[in-house]
Short mmCIF file of C-alpha atoms and ligand atoms in Angstrom, two decimals:
data_model
loop_
_atom_site.label_atom_id
_atom_site.label_comp_id
_atom_site.label_asym_id
_atom_site.label_seq_id
_atom_site.Cartn_x
_atom_site.Cartn_y
_atom_site.Cartn_z
CA UNK A 1 -37.63 -92.29 -86.59
CA UNK A 2 -39.93 -89.42 -87.48
CA UNK A 3 -43.11 -91.20 -86.98
CA UNK A 4 -42.03 -91.80 -83.32
CA UNK A 5 -40.90 -88.05 -82.72
CA UNK A 6 -44.33 -86.88 -84.09
CA UNK A 7 -46.45 -89.08 -82.16
CA UNK A 8 -44.07 -88.01 -78.77
CA UNK A 9 -44.72 -84.42 -79.58
CA UNK A 10 -48.54 -85.11 -79.81
CA UNK A 11 -48.31 -87.10 -76.74
CA UNK A 12 -46.53 -84.29 -74.94
CA UNK A 13 -49.22 -81.56 -76.14
CA UNK A 14 -52.01 -84.09 -74.76
CA UNK A 15 -50.21 -84.49 -71.66
CA UNK A 16 -49.85 -80.70 -71.09
CA UNK A 17 -53.71 -80.12 -71.85
CA UNK A 18 -54.66 -82.97 -69.42
CA UNK A 19 -52.42 -81.28 -66.87
CA UNK A 20 -54.25 -78.22 -66.90
CA UNK A 21 -57.95 -79.23 -67.91
CA UNK A 22 -59.98 -78.57 -65.28
CA UNK A 23 -61.36 -81.86 -64.52
CA UNK A 24 -57.83 -82.64 -63.72
CA UNK A 25 -57.34 -80.13 -61.15
CA UNK A 26 -58.65 -81.53 -57.71
CA UNK A 27 -56.90 -84.54 -58.58
CA UNK A 28 -53.96 -82.79 -58.55
CA UNK A 29 -54.38 -80.86 -55.52
CA UNK A 30 -55.97 -84.10 -53.46
CA UNK A 31 -52.13 -85.21 -53.66
CA UNK A 32 -50.09 -83.07 -50.82
CA UNK A 33 -47.12 -83.63 -48.29
CA UNK A 34 -48.23 -86.11 -45.14
CA UNK A 35 -47.37 -84.12 -41.86
CA UNK A 36 -43.80 -84.59 -40.17
CA UNK A 37 -45.80 -85.52 -37.04
CA UNK A 38 -48.83 -88.26 -36.44
CA UNK A 39 -50.79 -85.74 -34.01
CA UNK A 40 -49.72 -86.71 -30.55
CA UNK A 41 -49.81 -83.05 -29.13
CA UNK A 42 -46.91 -83.92 -26.47
CA UNK A 43 -44.69 -85.37 -28.83
CA UNK A 44 -45.57 -83.26 -32.23
CA UNK A 45 -42.96 -84.47 -34.21
CA UNK A 46 -43.03 -88.32 -33.40
CA UNK A 47 -44.46 -90.39 -36.19
CA UNK A 48 -46.01 -89.06 -39.64
CA UNK A 49 -49.28 -88.36 -41.00
CA UNK A 50 -50.64 -89.68 -44.22
CA UNK A 51 -50.16 -93.21 -44.02
CA UNK A 52 -50.09 -96.35 -41.71
CA UNK A 53 -47.79 -98.58 -42.14
CA UNK A 54 -48.97 -102.74 -42.11
CA UNK A 55 -45.33 -103.97 -42.06
CA UNK A 56 -41.42 -103.45 -41.69
CA UNK A 57 -39.25 -105.87 -43.34
CA UNK A 58 -36.03 -105.19 -41.46
CA UNK A 59 -32.88 -106.44 -43.21
CA UNK A 60 -29.56 -105.02 -40.68
CA UNK A 61 -26.11 -106.21 -40.67
CA UNK A 62 -24.07 -104.93 -37.93
CA UNK A 63 -20.62 -105.44 -36.73
CA UNK A 64 -19.80 -104.81 -32.85
CA UNK A 65 -15.95 -104.06 -33.45
CA UNK A 66 -16.23 -101.26 -35.89
CA UNK A 67 -20.02 -100.30 -34.57
CA UNK A 68 -21.47 -100.39 -38.35
CA UNK A 69 -24.82 -100.86 -39.38
CA UNK A 70 -25.71 -101.54 -43.02
CA UNK A 71 -29.69 -101.58 -42.90
CA UNK A 72 -32.61 -102.08 -45.69
CA UNK A 73 -35.93 -101.09 -44.42
CA UNK A 74 -38.60 -102.41 -46.89
CA UNK A 75 -41.97 -100.65 -45.57
CA UNK A 76 -45.34 -101.52 -46.59
CA UNK A 77 -47.86 -98.93 -45.91
CA UNK A 78 -51.40 -97.70 -47.21
CA UNK A 79 -51.83 -93.86 -48.01
CA UNK A 80 -54.47 -92.42 -45.73
CA UNK A 81 -54.56 -89.27 -47.98
CA UNK A 82 -53.46 -88.19 -51.40
CA UNK A 83 -49.33 -88.04 -51.49
CA UNK A 84 -47.46 -85.74 -52.86
CA UNK A 85 -43.96 -86.70 -50.48
CA UNK A 86 -44.47 -88.14 -46.60
CA UNK A 87 -42.18 -88.58 -43.84
CA UNK A 88 -40.35 -91.28 -41.86
CA UNK A 89 -38.52 -91.14 -38.69
CA UNK A 90 -34.85 -91.76 -38.78
CA UNK A 91 -32.14 -89.89 -37.12
CA UNK A 92 -28.18 -89.90 -37.13
CA UNK A 93 -27.82 -92.33 -40.07
CA UNK A 94 -26.67 -91.85 -43.93
CA UNK A 95 -29.74 -92.57 -46.07
CA UNK A 96 -28.08 -93.93 -49.66
CA UNK A 97 -31.25 -94.49 -51.65
CA UNK A 98 -35.02 -94.59 -51.25
CA UNK A 99 -37.46 -96.35 -53.51
CA UNK A 100 -41.43 -96.22 -53.70
CA UNK A 101 -43.01 -99.01 -55.53
CA UNK A 102 -39.61 -100.17 -57.24
CA UNK A 103 -39.23 -96.42 -58.63
CA UNK A 104 -36.53 -94.21 -57.19
CA UNK A 105 -37.58 -91.45 -55.15
CA UNK A 106 -35.99 -88.35 -54.21
CA UNK A 107 -35.48 -87.28 -50.74
CA UNK A 108 -34.07 -85.01 -47.75
CA UNK A 109 -32.82 -86.05 -44.36
CA UNK A 110 -32.81 -83.43 -41.55
CA UNK A 111 -33.57 -83.46 -38.03
CA UNK A 112 -34.92 -86.85 -37.71
CA UNK A 113 -36.83 -86.34 -40.45
CA UNK A 114 -36.51 -87.98 -43.69
CA UNK A 115 -38.82 -86.79 -46.55
CA UNK A 116 -39.65 -89.12 -49.38
CA UNK A 117 -40.92 -87.30 -52.58
CA UNK A 118 -41.90 -90.47 -54.73
CA UNK A 119 -42.02 -90.17 -58.70
CA UNK A 120 -45.50 -90.83 -58.93
CA UNK A 121 -47.77 -89.02 -56.49
CA UNK A 122 -49.84 -91.92 -54.49
CA UNK A 123 -53.47 -91.86 -54.39
CA UNK A 124 -55.77 -91.78 -51.03
CA UNK A 125 -55.87 -95.40 -50.01
CA UNK A 126 -53.27 -96.71 -52.30
CA UNK A 127 -51.15 -99.43 -50.74
CA UNK A 128 -47.51 -98.48 -51.69
CA UNK A 129 -44.10 -99.93 -50.65
CA UNK A 130 -41.25 -97.58 -49.53
CA UNK A 131 -37.49 -99.41 -49.76
CA UNK A 132 -34.82 -97.36 -47.73
CA UNK A 133 -31.16 -98.44 -47.97
CA UNK A 134 -29.13 -96.59 -45.20
CA UNK A 135 -26.02 -97.20 -43.12
CA UNK A 136 -24.01 -95.68 -40.46
CA UNK A 137 -22.96 -95.86 -36.72
CA UNK A 138 -25.94 -95.70 -34.75
CA UNK A 139 -26.16 -93.63 -31.60
CA UNK A 140 -28.60 -93.92 -28.93
CA UNK A 141 -31.11 -91.25 -27.93
CA UNK A 142 -30.39 -89.79 -24.72
CA UNK A 143 -32.86 -87.27 -22.78
CA UNK A 144 -32.31 -84.47 -20.54
CA UNK A 145 -35.44 -85.39 -18.66
CA UNK A 146 -35.87 -89.08 -17.05
CA UNK A 147 -35.46 -90.97 -19.91
CA UNK A 148 -32.46 -92.15 -19.67
CA UNK A 149 -30.27 -93.77 -22.51
CA UNK A 150 -32.85 -95.61 -25.10
CA UNK A 151 -32.79 -96.56 -28.86
CA UNK A 152 -30.02 -98.51 -30.33
CA UNK A 153 -27.14 -98.90 -27.56
CA UNK A 154 -23.69 -100.46 -28.84
CA UNK A 155 -22.13 -102.55 -26.33
CA UNK A 156 -18.67 -103.99 -26.15
CA UNK A 157 -20.22 -107.41 -27.97
CA UNK A 158 -23.03 -105.92 -29.89
CA UNK A 159 -26.17 -104.06 -28.99
CA UNK A 160 -28.46 -103.67 -26.29
CA UNK A 161 -31.80 -102.36 -28.23
CA UNK A 162 -34.84 -100.82 -26.08
CA UNK A 163 -36.39 -98.05 -27.80
CA UNK A 164 -39.27 -96.44 -25.43
CA UNK A 165 -40.65 -94.16 -26.36
CA UNK A 166 -39.25 -93.15 -29.59
CA UNK A 167 -36.05 -94.29 -30.09
CA UNK A 168 -36.47 -96.64 -33.03
CA UNK A 169 -35.61 -93.95 -35.07
CA UNK A 170 -31.64 -94.48 -33.99
CA UNK A 171 -31.71 -97.59 -36.03
CA UNK A 172 -34.52 -97.93 -38.62
CA UNK A 173 -36.59 -95.50 -40.77
CA UNK A 174 -40.26 -95.75 -39.07
CA UNK A 175 -43.44 -94.24 -38.31
CA UNK A 176 -42.26 -93.88 -34.83
CA UNK A 177 -45.40 -94.03 -32.76
CA UNK A 178 -47.39 -96.61 -30.83
CA UNK A 179 -50.73 -95.28 -32.46
CA UNK A 180 -49.25 -97.30 -35.62
CA UNK A 181 -48.64 -100.71 -35.43
CA UNK A 182 -47.29 -103.25 -38.03
CA UNK A 183 -45.76 -106.86 -38.22
CA UNK A 184 -42.47 -107.22 -38.43
CA UNK A 185 -39.63 -109.35 -40.12
CA UNK A 186 -35.91 -109.26 -39.19
CA UNK A 187 -32.81 -110.45 -41.20
CA UNK A 188 -30.20 -109.81 -38.95
CA UNK A 189 -26.34 -110.59 -39.92
CA UNK A 190 -23.61 -110.55 -37.45
CA UNK A 191 -20.18 -111.88 -37.05
CA UNK A 192 -20.56 -115.83 -36.33
CA UNK A 193 -20.29 -116.24 -32.64
CA UNK A 194 -22.76 -113.42 -32.26
CA UNK A 195 -26.61 -114.11 -31.29
CA UNK A 196 -29.13 -111.63 -32.47
CA UNK A 197 -32.34 -111.80 -30.54
CA UNK A 198 -35.54 -110.07 -32.52
CA UNK A 199 -39.16 -110.51 -31.53
CA UNK A 200 -41.08 -113.11 -32.58
CA UNK A 201 -40.00 -116.34 -33.62
CA UNK A 202 -36.98 -117.70 -35.77
CA UNK A 203 -38.48 -118.50 -39.15
CA UNK A 204 -35.42 -121.09 -39.77
CA UNK A 205 -32.24 -121.78 -38.17
CA UNK A 206 -29.43 -119.28 -38.44
CA UNK A 207 -27.01 -119.75 -41.22
CA UNK A 208 -23.28 -119.26 -41.55
CA UNK A 209 -21.49 -118.39 -44.38
CA UNK A 210 -18.23 -116.31 -44.74
CA UNK A 211 -17.85 -115.80 -40.93
CA UNK A 212 -21.27 -114.13 -40.45
CA UNK A 213 -24.53 -115.75 -39.16
CA UNK A 214 -28.03 -114.54 -40.40
CA UNK A 215 -30.79 -114.60 -37.92
CA UNK A 216 -34.26 -114.95 -39.37
CA UNK A 217 -37.21 -113.15 -37.08
CA UNK A 218 -40.68 -113.02 -37.76
CA UNK A 219 -42.99 -111.16 -35.31
CA UNK A 220 -46.48 -111.87 -36.83
CA UNK A 221 -48.78 -109.77 -34.83
CA UNK A 222 -49.02 -105.91 -34.94
CA UNK A 223 -46.13 -104.41 -32.90
CA UNK A 224 -45.52 -100.81 -31.69
CA UNK A 225 -42.09 -99.35 -33.19
CA UNK A 226 -40.72 -98.77 -29.91
CA UNK A 227 -40.92 -103.00 -28.79
CA UNK A 228 -38.76 -103.59 -31.84
CA UNK A 229 -35.44 -105.13 -31.03
CA UNK A 230 -32.62 -106.71 -32.63
CA UNK A 231 -30.15 -107.24 -29.34
CA UNK A 232 -27.29 -108.70 -30.55
CA UNK A 233 -24.07 -110.40 -28.19
CA UNK A 234 -22.79 -112.97 -26.60
CA UNK A 235 -25.71 -114.71 -25.26
CA UNK A 236 -26.45 -118.10 -23.52
CA UNK A 237 -29.82 -119.98 -24.28
CA UNK A 238 -32.42 -122.00 -22.80
CA UNK A 239 -35.36 -122.69 -25.08
CA UNK A 240 -38.58 -125.04 -24.74
CA UNK A 241 -41.88 -124.22 -23.84
CA UNK A 242 -44.23 -123.12 -20.88
CA UNK A 243 -46.34 -125.90 -19.10
CA UNK A 244 -49.15 -124.60 -20.64
CA UNK A 245 -47.30 -125.01 -24.13
CA UNK A 246 -46.31 -121.37 -24.94
CA UNK A 247 -42.82 -121.50 -26.52
CA UNK A 248 -40.46 -119.93 -24.05
CA UNK A 249 -37.07 -118.57 -24.82
CA UNK A 250 -34.33 -116.94 -22.38
CA UNK A 251 -31.27 -115.49 -23.16
CA UNK A 252 -28.72 -114.32 -20.39
CA UNK A 253 -25.17 -112.42 -21.29
CA UNK A 254 -22.25 -114.50 -19.79
CA UNK A 255 -22.24 -112.26 -17.15
CA UNK A 256 -25.41 -113.19 -15.88
CA UNK A 257 -25.29 -116.87 -16.68
CA UNK A 258 -26.27 -117.82 -13.16
CA UNK A 259 -29.71 -116.48 -13.61
CA UNK A 260 -30.38 -117.98 -17.11
CA UNK A 261 -32.54 -120.99 -15.52
CA UNK A 262 -34.62 -118.81 -13.23
CA UNK A 263 -35.47 -116.35 -15.56
CA UNK A 264 -36.21 -119.25 -17.93
CA UNK A 265 -38.66 -120.79 -15.44
CA UNK A 266 -39.98 -117.79 -13.94
CA UNK A 267 -40.81 -116.07 -17.29
CA UNK A 268 -42.79 -119.13 -18.29
CA UNK A 269 -44.55 -120.11 -15.01
CA UNK A 270 -45.84 -116.39 -14.80
CA UNK A 271 -46.98 -116.07 -18.55
CA UNK A 272 -49.18 -119.27 -17.88
CA UNK A 273 -50.30 -117.49 -14.39
CA UNK A 274 -51.04 -114.14 -16.30
CA UNK A 275 -53.09 -116.14 -19.15
CA UNK A 276 -55.62 -117.37 -16.34
CA UNK A 277 -56.00 -113.94 -14.89
CA UNK A 278 -55.67 -111.57 -17.96
CA UNK A 279 -56.80 -114.21 -20.77
CA UNK A 280 -55.07 -116.34 -23.64
CA UNK A 281 -51.53 -115.06 -24.07
CA UNK A 282 -51.37 -112.89 -27.03
CA UNK A 283 -48.09 -113.89 -28.75
CA UNK A 284 -46.44 -116.75 -30.53
CA UNK A 285 -43.82 -116.86 -27.74
CA UNK A 286 -42.61 -115.58 -24.30
CA UNK A 287 -39.26 -115.28 -22.66
CA UNK A 288 -36.83 -112.58 -21.80
CA UNK A 289 -33.02 -111.36 -22.19
CA UNK A 290 -30.51 -110.12 -19.72
CA UNK A 291 -27.73 -108.30 -21.41
CA UNK A 292 -24.84 -106.61 -19.33
CA UNK A 293 -25.89 -102.89 -20.08
CA UNK A 294 -26.59 -100.79 -17.11
CA UNK A 295 -29.78 -99.32 -18.25
CA UNK A 296 -31.36 -98.77 -15.02
CA UNK A 297 -34.90 -100.43 -16.68
CA UNK A 298 -36.20 -103.22 -18.25
CA UNK A 299 -38.15 -102.77 -21.27
CA UNK A 300 -41.58 -105.09 -22.44
CA UNK A 301 -39.92 -105.76 -25.65
CA UNK A 302 -42.56 -107.74 -27.54
CA UNK A 303 -42.10 -111.68 -26.91
CA UNK A 304 -38.74 -110.70 -25.24
CA UNK A 305 -38.61 -108.42 -22.35
CA UNK A 306 -35.10 -106.86 -22.05
CA UNK A 307 -33.58 -106.61 -18.86
CA UNK A 308 -30.75 -103.93 -18.55
CA UNK A 309 -27.85 -105.23 -16.60
CA UNK A 310 -29.17 -106.89 -13.43
CA UNK A 311 -30.71 -109.92 -12.51
CA UNK A 312 -34.40 -109.68 -12.67
CA UNK A 313 -36.60 -110.61 -9.63
CA UNK A 314 -40.04 -112.26 -9.93
CA UNK A 315 -41.95 -108.54 -9.50
CA UNK A 316 -39.99 -106.93 -12.84
CA UNK A 317 -40.68 -110.21 -14.54
CA UNK A 318 -44.21 -110.04 -13.68
CA UNK A 319 -44.46 -106.61 -14.60
CA UNK A 320 -42.55 -106.85 -17.98
CA UNK A 321 -44.71 -110.16 -19.08
CA UNK A 322 -48.27 -108.18 -17.78
CA UNK A 323 -47.14 -105.67 -20.65
CA UNK A 324 -47.60 -108.34 -23.08
CA UNK A 325 -51.45 -107.92 -22.47
CA UNK A 326 -51.22 -104.20 -21.39
CA UNK A 327 -48.94 -101.98 -23.50
CA UNK A 328 -47.87 -104.52 -26.01
CA UNK A 329 -51.29 -106.52 -27.33
CA UNK A 330 -53.43 -103.31 -26.12
CA UNK A 331 -51.42 -100.22 -27.17
CA UNK A 332 -51.88 -96.38 -26.31
CA UNK A 333 -52.80 -94.26 -28.73
CA UNK A 334 -51.09 -91.15 -27.07
CA UNK A 335 -48.74 -90.84 -24.70
CA UNK A 336 -50.51 -89.30 -21.87
CA UNK A 337 -52.15 -92.47 -21.62
CA UNK A 338 -49.40 -94.31 -20.37
CA UNK A 339 -50.82 -95.38 -16.92
CA UNK A 340 -52.79 -97.73 -19.35
CA UNK A 341 -49.40 -99.82 -19.67
CA UNK A 342 -47.36 -98.86 -16.42
CA UNK A 343 -50.54 -98.35 -13.70
CA UNK A 344 -51.57 -102.46 -15.20
CA UNK A 345 -47.98 -103.67 -15.01
CA UNK A 346 -47.36 -102.09 -11.55
CA UNK A 347 -50.52 -103.50 -10.38
CA UNK A 348 -49.59 -106.79 -12.04
CA UNK A 349 -46.92 -106.76 -9.52
CA UNK A 350 -49.27 -106.36 -6.66
CA UNK A 351 -51.44 -109.16 -7.96
CA UNK A 352 -48.54 -111.69 -8.03
CA UNK A 353 -47.27 -111.04 -4.72
CA UNK A 354 -50.88 -111.82 -3.65
CA UNK A 355 -50.63 -114.82 -5.87
CA UNK A 356 -47.69 -115.90 -3.95
CA UNK A 357 -49.27 -115.68 -0.56
CA UNK A 358 -46.60 -112.41 0.51
CA UNK A 359 -48.39 -108.90 0.71
CA UNK A 360 -51.72 -108.78 -0.67
CA UNK A 361 -52.29 -105.85 -3.16
CA UNK A 362 -54.43 -104.32 -0.66
CA UNK A 363 -51.68 -103.98 1.91
CA UNK A 364 -49.38 -102.61 -0.94
CA UNK A 365 -52.12 -100.33 -1.85
CA UNK A 366 -52.36 -98.91 2.05
CA UNK A 367 -48.77 -98.80 2.39
CA UNK A 368 -48.55 -96.41 -0.46
CA UNK A 369 -51.69 -94.40 0.52
CA UNK A 370 -50.05 -93.65 3.64
CA UNK A 371 -47.35 -91.90 2.16
CA UNK A 372 -47.11 -87.98 3.70
CA UNK A 373 -49.55 -85.78 1.96
CA UNK A 374 -46.31 -83.92 0.41
CA UNK A 375 -45.14 -87.07 -1.47
CA UNK A 376 -44.43 -86.17 -4.95
CA UNK A 377 -46.88 -88.68 -6.45
CA UNK A 378 -49.86 -86.82 -5.06
CA UNK A 379 -49.52 -83.65 -7.27
CA UNK A 380 -48.51 -85.55 -10.58
CA UNK A 381 -51.93 -86.74 -11.85
CA UNK A 382 -51.22 -89.88 -13.36
CA UNK A 383 -53.69 -89.86 -16.20
CA UNK A 384 -51.77 -87.31 -17.91
CA UNK A 385 -48.17 -88.51 -18.36
CA UNK A 386 -46.04 -85.50 -18.85
CA UNK A 387 -44.02 -85.61 -22.07
CA UNK A 388 -40.93 -84.36 -19.85
CA UNK A 389 -41.57 -86.80 -17.11
CA UNK A 390 -43.43 -89.95 -18.71
CA UNK A 391 -42.05 -92.63 -16.54
CA UNK A 392 -42.64 -90.78 -13.21
CA UNK A 393 -43.38 -93.12 -10.22
CA UNK A 394 -47.04 -91.86 -9.98
CA UNK A 395 -47.80 -93.21 -13.49
CA UNK A 396 -46.40 -96.81 -11.97
CA UNK A 397 -47.76 -96.71 -8.34
CA UNK A 398 -50.38 -94.23 -8.48
CA UNK A 399 -51.76 -95.68 -11.81
CA UNK A 400 -51.87 -99.13 -9.94
CA UNK A 401 -53.53 -97.85 -7.24
CA UNK A 402 -56.25 -96.31 -9.30
CA UNK A 403 -57.12 -100.04 -10.43
CA UNK A 404 -57.02 -101.20 -6.67
CA UNK A 405 -59.46 -98.33 -5.82
CA UNK A 406 -61.56 -99.61 -8.80
CA UNK A 407 -61.48 -103.22 -7.50
CA UNK A 408 -62.42 -102.05 -4.18
CA UNK A 409 -65.50 -100.13 -5.62
CA UNK A 410 -66.85 -102.96 -7.96
CA UNK A 411 -65.92 -105.99 -6.09
CA UNK A 412 -63.45 -108.53 -7.30
CA UNK A 413 -65.93 -110.49 -9.40
CA UNK A 414 -66.66 -107.59 -11.85
CA UNK A 415 -63.00 -106.28 -11.15
CA UNK A 416 -61.77 -109.62 -12.82
CA UNK A 417 -63.85 -109.84 -15.55
CA UNK A 418 -63.28 -106.46 -16.47
CA UNK A 419 -59.36 -106.82 -16.93
CA UNK A 420 -60.44 -109.87 -19.07
CA UNK A 421 -62.99 -107.95 -21.53
CA UNK A 422 -60.55 -105.16 -21.67
CA UNK A 423 -57.82 -107.35 -22.89
CA UNK A 424 -60.16 -109.51 -25.08
CA UNK A 425 -62.33 -107.12 -26.64
CA UNK A 426 -59.10 -104.49 -27.43
CA UNK A 427 -56.56 -107.68 -28.49
CA UNK A 428 -54.09 -106.54 -30.85
CA UNK A 429 -55.75 -102.88 -30.75
CA UNK A 430 -55.46 -99.32 -29.46
CA UNK A 431 -56.78 -98.16 -26.23
CA UNK A 432 -57.58 -94.60 -24.60
CA UNK A 433 -58.27 -94.14 -20.66
CA UNK A 434 -61.74 -92.99 -22.00
CA UNK A 435 -62.31 -96.52 -23.44
CA UNK A 436 -61.67 -98.07 -20.16
CA UNK A 437 -63.83 -95.95 -17.82
CA UNK A 438 -66.34 -96.74 -20.34
CA UNK A 439 -66.16 -100.50 -19.78
CA UNK A 440 -65.74 -100.13 -16.25
CA UNK A 441 -68.93 -98.38 -15.90
CA UNK A 442 -70.59 -100.43 -18.23
CA UNK A 443 -69.78 -103.78 -16.42
CA UNK A 444 -70.24 -102.64 -12.81
CA UNK A 445 -73.48 -100.31 -13.55
CA UNK A 446 -71.58 -97.83 -11.48
CA UNK A 447 -70.88 -94.03 -12.22
CA UNK A 448 -67.18 -94.04 -11.63
CA UNK A 449 -66.41 -90.61 -12.91
CA UNK A 450 -65.53 -89.48 -9.43
CA UNK A 451 -63.37 -92.31 -8.62
CA UNK A 452 -61.09 -92.00 -12.08
CA UNK A 453 -61.18 -88.31 -11.69
CA UNK A 454 -59.68 -88.43 -7.98
CA UNK A 455 -56.98 -91.02 -8.76
CA UNK A 456 -56.09 -89.96 -12.15
CA UNK A 457 -56.51 -86.36 -12.91
CA UNK A 458 -56.48 -84.42 -9.63
CA UNK A 459 -53.24 -83.04 -8.36
CA UNK A 460 -53.93 -84.31 -5.00
CA UNK A 461 -54.26 -87.48 -2.67
CA UNK A 462 -57.38 -88.99 -3.12
CA UNK A 463 -59.22 -89.52 0.14
N1 LIG B 501 -41.56 -99.48 -19.90
C1 LIG B 501 -40.78 -99.78 -19.40
C2 LIG B 501 -40.98 -100.12 -18.17
O1 LIG B 501 -41.99 -100.44 -17.51
C3 LIG B 501 -39.78 -98.64 -18.76
C4 LIG B 501 -39.02 -97.83 -20.09
C5 LIG B 501 -38.20 -96.60 -19.26
N2 LIG B 501 -37.73 -96.22 -20.50
C6 LIG B 501 -36.71 -95.18 -20.68
N3 LIG B 501 -36.37 -94.85 -21.80
N4 LIG B 501 -36.30 -95.08 -19.36
O2 LIG B 501 -40.39 -101.29 -17.72
ZN1 ZN B 502 -43.62 -100.95 -17.29
#
């Protein structure tokens, strides 16, 4: 006993010596708090600095009748700096417990930022695992600008989950910014009779016990947090695969049961067609979900586009499926480049129309170009999506027109090769507008800076 005490005292003395030894000082200073934002100047609080997530394992238990969610998020990450603390984004839910590498961590939770202080600081480049136990009644995000309602939206029979641009924080702790993609596993438990639809594929048949059913989904390709979904409710399903062999799952709220078959067939047909135009389908399955929440928009949730309260027509299905390449496989690093998603998906609608023998892309382009000079689209440069008006018409339509102007400048042959190279070279990665311009110039051998300047950056109608 006495021996032990002496040994402990000695150890303590030695430890305090070490703590103030000069050689230790730089190491201690090398651990500092990770930033509360990832560095997107338009969205300074979104995401976090100091680490990069590789995998989210989300176990979510949800009861539509009480709207209560119980969650355990296990997040694997790598430190990009020495960390004394770091943040996760989470809004409005109660955090019960946090651990880092299995040891309890202290934390504060304020204004959408969960600050975690691990018992041991984390070294630069070290891999670590954070586990967060949380619960509460998720509230969707609402914006005063044109973003509408998004995030986890409770419905009568479940939830409509569509999180673009930054609504993931309404239902799980995350590094909520597209510049940090990760793979996802979902374990979702709901009352028996409710279907839970998340990204990727089911890893087994759902299991039911004590009146509750658990669904296990896995998205094994990197995914931006805003594309994560756990849409729940009563659904009719149609499963199979496309003619080209991509597993296909369509789901419709009973109110939209009559659109299920068309959703399934159209999604399959368009997925296969885009594979011939943009290159191989990037994910493990395709499909779509129609829920009865009138969101006023659709979202290209990875592998499972979600349509909010309307029967989707071919144009919007073509749009959301084109996003599987442009937006989901190739993801923007900063929101101002959103035209790389929306301009491409809008142009895909025109390509689909052309393919069907309806209006050509050229005719659609000309129709838009003849809009009056005072149309608001001409004063909004689509190459710089505004944080308070992200989904402006210009980002979509003038973004699509930019691609058509490019097609006219470089010719069909180069243009369609360029679309395929863009998708192949950056598959599962991140992209910027500068990279696209660079590739277009390289493949065409032309100086395209004036074209992109006029179409993407000038506050007036291009000639
Ligand atoms: N990316 C979606 C689309 O192109 C639009 C998402 C709108 N999101 C929102 N919060 N309003 O169809
Ligand atoms: Zn879109």
